[in-house]
């Protein structure tokens, strides 16, 4: 039996339609890029300035977001060299003036200082489908860095599955169990834990938005 390829401990690489392609295509992003872009246009309707995407993966969300938000400068980032290469290819293909060169960024590093030097205070930090497939320290680094990097009134937007105290979706519970079997440090995060972590860094939950397939968008404001 062939052993699975080793995975980056900070991020699980999704299955791609063609891993040899220059522009990688994640099937999940094909399904959720539209609803996510629509959500972001509502949340950031009056915003202009830099948005940092953490854990941008192959770059599909970056293109969709930059297209939907022309007044936002979308800055994709990821720790994976393969993803950074794909993001650059998507950026070249899309030709969007407001889609910036990707940054190599590990959420567990002190990334806020480097971001501030390059782009100044951020208007938003966006992260989709990362904190459940990473150790909790990644969520801690993401939230702490966002609190430092955001300007006054800036927003941290997290998208993905979360476990709620009342009426947790059976599919999310099953997904949580499967993640724990793969890595005990992974798992669908309790919503209360994420809200408490944000509050430690003076980020208040502004909106909870229901998304397709039992996902949520959580909007925190500085």
mmCIF file of C-alpha atoms in Angstrom:
data_model
loop_
_atom_site.group_PDB
_atom_site.id
_atom_site.type_symbol
_atom_site.label_atom_id
_atom_site.label_comp_id
_atom_site.label_asym_id
_atom_site.label_seq_id
_atom_site.Cartn_x
_atom_site.Cartn_y
_atom_site.Cartn_z
ATOM 1 C CA UNK A 1 0.000 0.000 0.000
ATOM 2 C CA UNK A 2 1.408 3.390 -0.995
ATOM 3 C CA UNK A 3 2.027 5.714 1.919
ATOM 4 C CA UNK A 4 0.441 9.189 1.665
ATOM 5 C CA UNK A 5 2.770 12.080 0.974
ATOM 6 C CA UNK A 6 3.877 13.975 4.098
ATOM 7 C CA UNK A 7 1.816 17.068 4.796
ATOM 8 C CA UNK A 8 2.781 20.527 5.902
ATOM 9 C CA UNK A 9 1.830 20.572 9.603
ATOM 10 C CA UNK A 10 0.466 24.106 9.266
ATOM 11 C CA UNK A 11 -1.882 23.357 6.380
ATOM 12 C CA UNK A 12 -3.421 20.366 4.634
ATOM 13 C CA UNK A 13 -3.031 20.620 0.882
ATOM 14 C CA UNK A 14 -6.383 19.876 -0.800
ATOM 15 C CA UNK A 15 -6.735 17.539 -3.753
ATOM 16 C CA UNK A 16 -6.303 19.364 -7.039
ATOM 17 C CA UNK A 17 -7.831 18.575 -10.391
ATOM 18 C CA UNK A 18 -4.367 18.557 -11.969
ATOM 19 C CA UNK A 19 -1.372 18.855 -9.652
ATOM 20 C CA UNK A 20 0.947 19.387 -12.637
ATOM 21 C CA UNK A 21 -0.900 22.515 -13.805
ATOM 22 C CA UNK A 22 0.658 25.907 -13.251
ATOM 23 C CA UNK A 23 -2.681 27.281 -12.016
ATOM 24 C CA UNK A 24 -3.876 24.756 -9.463
ATOM 25 C CA UNK A 25 -7.633 24.233 -9.183
ATOM 26 C CA UNK A 26 -9.125 23.157 -5.856
ATOM 27 C CA UNK A 27 -12.631 21.694 -6.411
ATOM 28 C CA UNK A 28 -13.805 23.114 -3.056
ATOM 29 C CA UNK A 29 -12.869 26.618 -4.200
ATOM 30 C CA UNK A 30 -14.888 26.146 -7.373
ATOM 31 C CA UNK A 31 -17.926 25.557 -5.161
ATOM 32 C CA UNK A 32 -17.441 28.227 -2.520
ATOM 33 C CA UNK A 33 -15.575 31.089 -4.231
ATOM 34 C CA UNK A 34 -18.815 32.666 -5.462
ATOM 35 C CA UNK A 35 -20.667 32.634 -2.119
ATOM 36 C CA UNK A 36 -17.554 33.853 -0.306
ATOM 37 C CA UNK A 37 -17.045 36.745 -2.745
ATOM 38 C CA UNK A 38 -20.718 37.702 -2.371
ATOM 39 C CA UNK A 39 -20.392 37.668 1.423
ATOM 40 C CA UNK A 40 -17.262 39.829 1.284
ATOM 41 C CA UNK A 41 -18.940 42.422 -0.945
ATOM 42 C CA UNK A 42 -21.603 42.820 1.747
ATOM 43 C CA UNK A 43 -19.201 42.962 4.691
ATOM 44 C CA UNK A 44 -16.664 45.247 2.991
ATOM 45 C CA UNK A 45 -19.017 47.301 0.830
ATOM 46 C CA UNK A 46 -17.727 50.642 2.143
ATOM 47 C CA UNK A 47 -14.070 49.678 2.505
ATOM 48 C CA UNK A 48 -11.031 50.602 0.450
ATOM 49 C CA UNK A 49 -7.414 49.676 1.066
ATOM 50 C CA UNK A 50 -5.357 46.548 1.733
ATOM 51 C CA UNK A 51 -6.804 43.145 2.633
ATOM 52 C CA UNK A 52 -4.493 40.289 3.570
ATOM 53 C CA UNK A 53 -5.616 36.737 2.818
ATOM 54 C CA UNK A 54 -3.897 34.185 5.051
ATOM 55 C CA UNK A 55 -3.650 30.623 3.772
ATOM 56 C CA UNK A 56 -4.624 31.589 0.226
ATOM 57 C CA UNK A 57 -4.006 28.105 -1.134
ATOM 58 C CA UNK A 58 -3.855 27.938 -4.937
ATOM 59 C CA UNK A 59 -5.213 31.460 -5.437
ATOM 60 C CA UNK A 60 -8.780 31.024 -6.638
ATOM 61 C CA UNK A 61 -10.303 32.991 -3.760
ATOM 62 C CA UNK A 62 -7.805 35.783 -4.322
ATOM 63 C CA UNK A 63 -8.936 36.221 -7.922
ATOM 64 C CA UNK A 64 -12.639 36.035 -7.042
ATOM 65 C CA UNK A 65 -12.204 38.465 -4.154
ATOM 66 C CA UNK A 66 -10.165 40.981 -6.112
ATOM 67 C CA UNK A 67 -12.707 40.897 -8.947
ATOM 68 C CA UNK A 68 -15.599 41.465 -6.534
ATOM 69 C CA UNK A 69 -13.886 44.237 -4.546
ATOM 70 C CA UNK A 70 -12.129 46.620 -6.960
ATOM 71 C CA UNK A 71 -11.455 49.222 -4.221
ATOM 72 C CA UNK A 72 -9.660 46.626 -2.113
ATOM 73 C CA UNK A 73 -6.002 45.725 -2.697
ATOM 74 C CA UNK A 74 -6.052 41.961 -2.196
ATOM 75 C CA UNK A 75 -2.773 40.572 -0.815
ATOM 76 C CA UNK A 76 -2.676 36.757 -0.902
ATOM 77 C CA UNK A 77 -0.278 34.850 1.342
ATOM 78 C CA UNK A 78 0.625 31.242 2.030
ATOM 79 C CA UNK A 79 3.557 29.288 3.519
ATOM 80 C CA UNK A 80 3.609 26.676 0.735
ATOM 81 C CA UNK A 81 5.943 27.370 -2.245
ATOM 82 C CA UNK A 82 3.671 25.329 -4.536
ATOM 83 C CA UNK A 83 0.718 27.505 -3.595
ATOM 84 C CA UNK A 84 2.714 30.705 -4.070
ATOM 85 C CA UNK A 85 3.662 29.570 -7.573
ATOM 86 C CA UNK A 86 0.014 28.848 -8.355
ATOM 87 C CA UNK A 87 -1.117 32.209 -6.962
ATOM 88 C CA UNK A 88 1.380 33.994 -9.202
ATOM 89 C CA UNK A 89 0.036 32.074 -12.203
ATOM 90 C CA UNK A 90 -3.586 32.934 -11.312
ATOM 91 C CA UNK A 91 -2.556 36.572 -10.824
ATOM 92 C CA UNK A 92 -0.904 36.718 -14.240
ATOM 93 C CA UNK A 93 -3.922 35.039 -15.838
ATOM 94 C CA UNK A 94 -6.454 37.365 -14.200
ATOM 95 C CA UNK A 95 -4.551 40.609 -14.887
ATOM 96 C CA UNK A 96 -6.247 42.440 -12.006
ATOM 97 C CA UNK A 97 -4.559 45.677 -10.950
ATOM 98 C CA UNK A 98 -5.749 45.285 -7.341
ATOM 99 C CA UNK A 99 -4.397 41.739 -6.896
ATOM 100 C CA UNK A 100 -0.975 42.079 -5.295
ATOM 101 C CA UNK A 101 2.087 39.849 -5.500
ATOM 102 C CA UNK A 102 1.685 37.007 -2.973
ATOM 103 C CA UNK A 103 3.608 36.963 0.286
ATOM 104 C CA UNK A 104 5.183 33.937 1.938
ATOM 105 C CA UNK A 105 3.598 33.975 5.385
ATOM 106 C CA UNK A 106 3.354 31.450 8.206
ATOM 107 C CA UNK A 107 0.625 32.421 10.673
ATOM 108 C CA UNK A 108 2.706 31.136 13.592
ATOM 109 C CA UNK A 109 5.464 33.677 12.837
ATOM 110 C CA UNK A 110 5.470 37.344 13.857
ATOM 111 C CA UNK A 111 3.916 38.309 10.544
ATOM 112 C CA UNK A 112 2.160 41.550 11.509
ATOM 113 C CA UNK A 113 5.354 43.617 11.577
ATOM 114 C CA UNK A 114 6.431 42.503 8.095
ATOM 115 C CA UNK A 115 2.961 43.192 6.700
ATOM 116 C CA UNK A 116 2.899 46.672 8.210
ATOM 117 C CA UNK A 117 6.253 47.517 6.637
ATOM 118 C CA UNK A 118 5.032 46.417 3.208
ATOM 119 C CA UNK A 119 1.441 47.613 3.150
ATOM 120 C CA UNK A 120 0.659 49.752 6.203
ATOM 121 C CA UNK A 121 -2.409 49.168 8.416
ATOM 122 C CA UNK A 122 -4.790 46.613 6.926
ATOM 123 C CA UNK A 123 -8.500 47.182 6.426
ATOM 124 C CA UNK A 124 -9.222 43.452 6.610
ATOM 125 C CA UNK A 125 -7.669 40.051 7.195
ATOM 126 C CA UNK A 126 -9.436 37.108 5.541
ATOM 127 C CA UNK A 127 -8.838 33.407 6.124
ATOM 128 C CA UNK A 128 -10.865 30.528 4.691
ATOM 129 C CA UNK A 129 -10.734 26.858 5.643
ATOM 130 C CA UNK A 130 -7.469 26.906 7.570
ATOM 131 C CA UNK A 131 -7.886 26.753 11.334
ATOM 132 C CA UNK A 132 -9.577 23.328 11.374
ATOM 133 C CA UNK A 133 -6.742 21.723 9.390
ATOM 134 C CA UNK A 134 -3.951 23.211 11.472
ATOM 135 C CA UNK A 135 -2.836 23.123 15.110
ATOM 136 C CA UNK A 136 -4.550 25.599 17.424
ATOM 137 C CA UNK A 137 -1.354 27.664 17.563
ATOM 138 C CA UNK A 138 -2.056 28.659 13.946
ATOM 139 C CA UNK A 139 -5.391 30.167 15.002
ATOM 140 C CA UNK A 140 -3.622 31.905 17.890
ATOM 141 C CA UNK A 141 -0.989 33.397 15.580
ATOM 142 C CA UNK A 142 -3.589 34.401 13.016
ATOM 143 C CA UNK A 143 -5.773 36.255 15.515
ATOM 144 C CA UNK A 144 -2.908 37.865 17.427
ATOM 145 C CA UNK A 145 -1.304 39.061 14.195
ATOM 146 C CA UNK A 146 -4.588 40.385 12.845
ATOM 147 C CA UNK A 147 -5.158 42.416 16.005
ATOM 148 C CA UNK A 148 -1.763 44.058 15.489
ATOM 149 C CA UNK A 149 -1.962 44.500 11.721
ATOM 150 C CA UNK A 150 -5.494 45.887 11.403
ATOM 151 C CA UNK A 151 -6.145 49.594 11.475
ATOM 152 C CA UNK A 152 -8.895 51.040 13.645
ATOM 153 C CA UNK A 153 -12.264 49.571 12.666
ATOM 154 C CA UNK A 154 -10.568 46.886 10.553
ATOM 155 C CA UNK A 155 -12.109 43.433 10.280
ATOM 156 C CA UNK A 156 -10.919 39.855 10.676
ATOM 157 C CA UNK A 157 -13.099 37.514 8.590
ATOM 158 C CA UNK A 158 -12.921 33.751 9.147
ATOM 159 C CA UNK A 159 -14.736 31.277 6.894
ATOM 160 C CA UNK A 160 -15.195 27.566 7.460
ATOM 161 C CA UNK A 161 -16.940 24.992 9.637
ATOM 162 C CA UNK A 162 -17.407 25.651 13.351
ATOM 163 C CA UNK A 163 -18.985 23.679 16.184
ATOM 164 C CA UNK A 164 -21.818 25.499 17.925
ATOM 165 C CA UNK A 165 -23.120 24.550 21.364
ATOM 166 C CA UNK A 166 -26.692 24.267 20.158
ATOM 167 C CA UNK A 167 -27.562 22.184 17.120
ATOM 168 C CA UNK A 168 -24.114 21.311 15.806
ATOM 169 C CA UNK A 169 -24.477 20.045 12.239
ATOM 170 C CA UNK A 170 -24.000 16.232 12.077
ATOM 171 C CA UNK A 171 -21.775 16.684 9.027
ATOM 172 C CA UNK A 172 -19.477 19.001 10.982
ATOM 173 C CA UNK A 173 -19.308 16.541 13.888
ATOM 174 C CA UNK A 174 -18.392 13.730 11.490
ATOM 175 C CA UNK A 175 -15.820 15.965 9.798
ATOM 176 C CA UNK A 176 -14.342 16.821 13.197
ATOM 177 C CA UNK A 177 -13.926 13.118 14.040
ATOM 178 C CA UNK A 178 -12.259 12.415 10.696
ATOM 179 C CA UNK A 179 -9.824 15.302 11.179
ATOM 180 C CA UNK A 180 -8.930 14.127 14.688
ATOM 181 C CA UNK A 181 -8.174 10.669 13.304
ATOM 182 C CA UNK A 182 -5.770 12.215 10.789
ATOM 183 C CA UNK A 183 -4.089 14.516 13.311
ATOM 184 C CA UNK A 184 -5.109 14.999 16.963
ATOM 185 C CA UNK A 185 -4.134 18.681 16.716
ATOM 186 C CA UNK A 186 -6.694 19.288 13.956
ATOM 187 C CA UNK A 187 -10.439 19.594 14.326
ATOM 188 C CA UNK A 188 -13.482 21.743 13.671
ATOM 189 C CA UNK A 189 -13.132 24.517 16.245
ATOM 190 C CA UNK A 190 -15.856 25.361 18.755
ATOM 191 C CA UNK A 191 -17.288 28.754 17.884
ATOM 192 C CA UNK A 192 -17.079 29.809 21.537
ATOM 193 C CA UNK A 193 -13.328 29.113 21.605
ATOM 194 C CA UNK A 194 -12.717 31.216 18.505
ATOM 195 C CA UNK A 195 -14.822 34.111 19.848
ATOM 196 C CA UNK A 196 -12.964 33.941 23.183
ATOM 197 C CA UNK A 197 -9.588 33.935 21.434
ATOM 198 C CA UNK A 198 -10.552 37.005 19.417
ATOM 199 C CA UNK A 199 -11.794 38.783 22.536
ATOM 200 C CA UNK A 200 -8.397 38.264 24.180
ATOM 201 C CA UNK A 201 -7.002 40.443 21.405
ATOM 202 C CA UNK A 202 -9.741 43.086 21.509
ATOM 203 C CA UNK A 203 -11.507 41.769 18.420
ATOM 204 C CA UNK A 204 -15.287 41.689 18.922
ATOM 205 C CA UNK A 205 -17.653 39.438 16.977
ATOM 206 C CA UNK A 206 -19.636 41.784 14.742
ATOM 207 C CA UNK A 207 -21.498 39.315 12.516
ATOM 208 C CA UNK A 208 -22.151 35.591 12.224
ATOM 209 C CA UNK A 209 -23.177 34.766 8.655
ATOM 210 C CA UNK A 210 -24.552 31.375 7.650
ATOM 211 C CA UNK A 211 -22.956 30.051 4.482
ATOM 212 C CA UNK A 212 -23.644 27.010 2.278
ATOM 213 C CA UNK A 213 -22.760 23.467 3.385
ATOM 214 C CA UNK A 214 -22.954 24.233 7.134
ATOM 215 C CA UNK A 215 -20.123 26.765 7.006
ATOM 216 C CA UNK A 216 -20.042 30.148 8.712
ATOM 217 C CA UNK A 217 -18.403 33.485 8.075
ATOM 218 C CA UNK A 218 -17.349 35.153 11.323
ATOM 219 C CA UNK A 219 -16.665 38.880 11.170
ATOM 220 C CA UNK A 220 -14.637 40.396 14.004
ATOM 221 C CA UNK A 221 -13.962 44.110 14.322
ATOM 222 C CA UNK A 222 -11.045 45.868 15.909
#
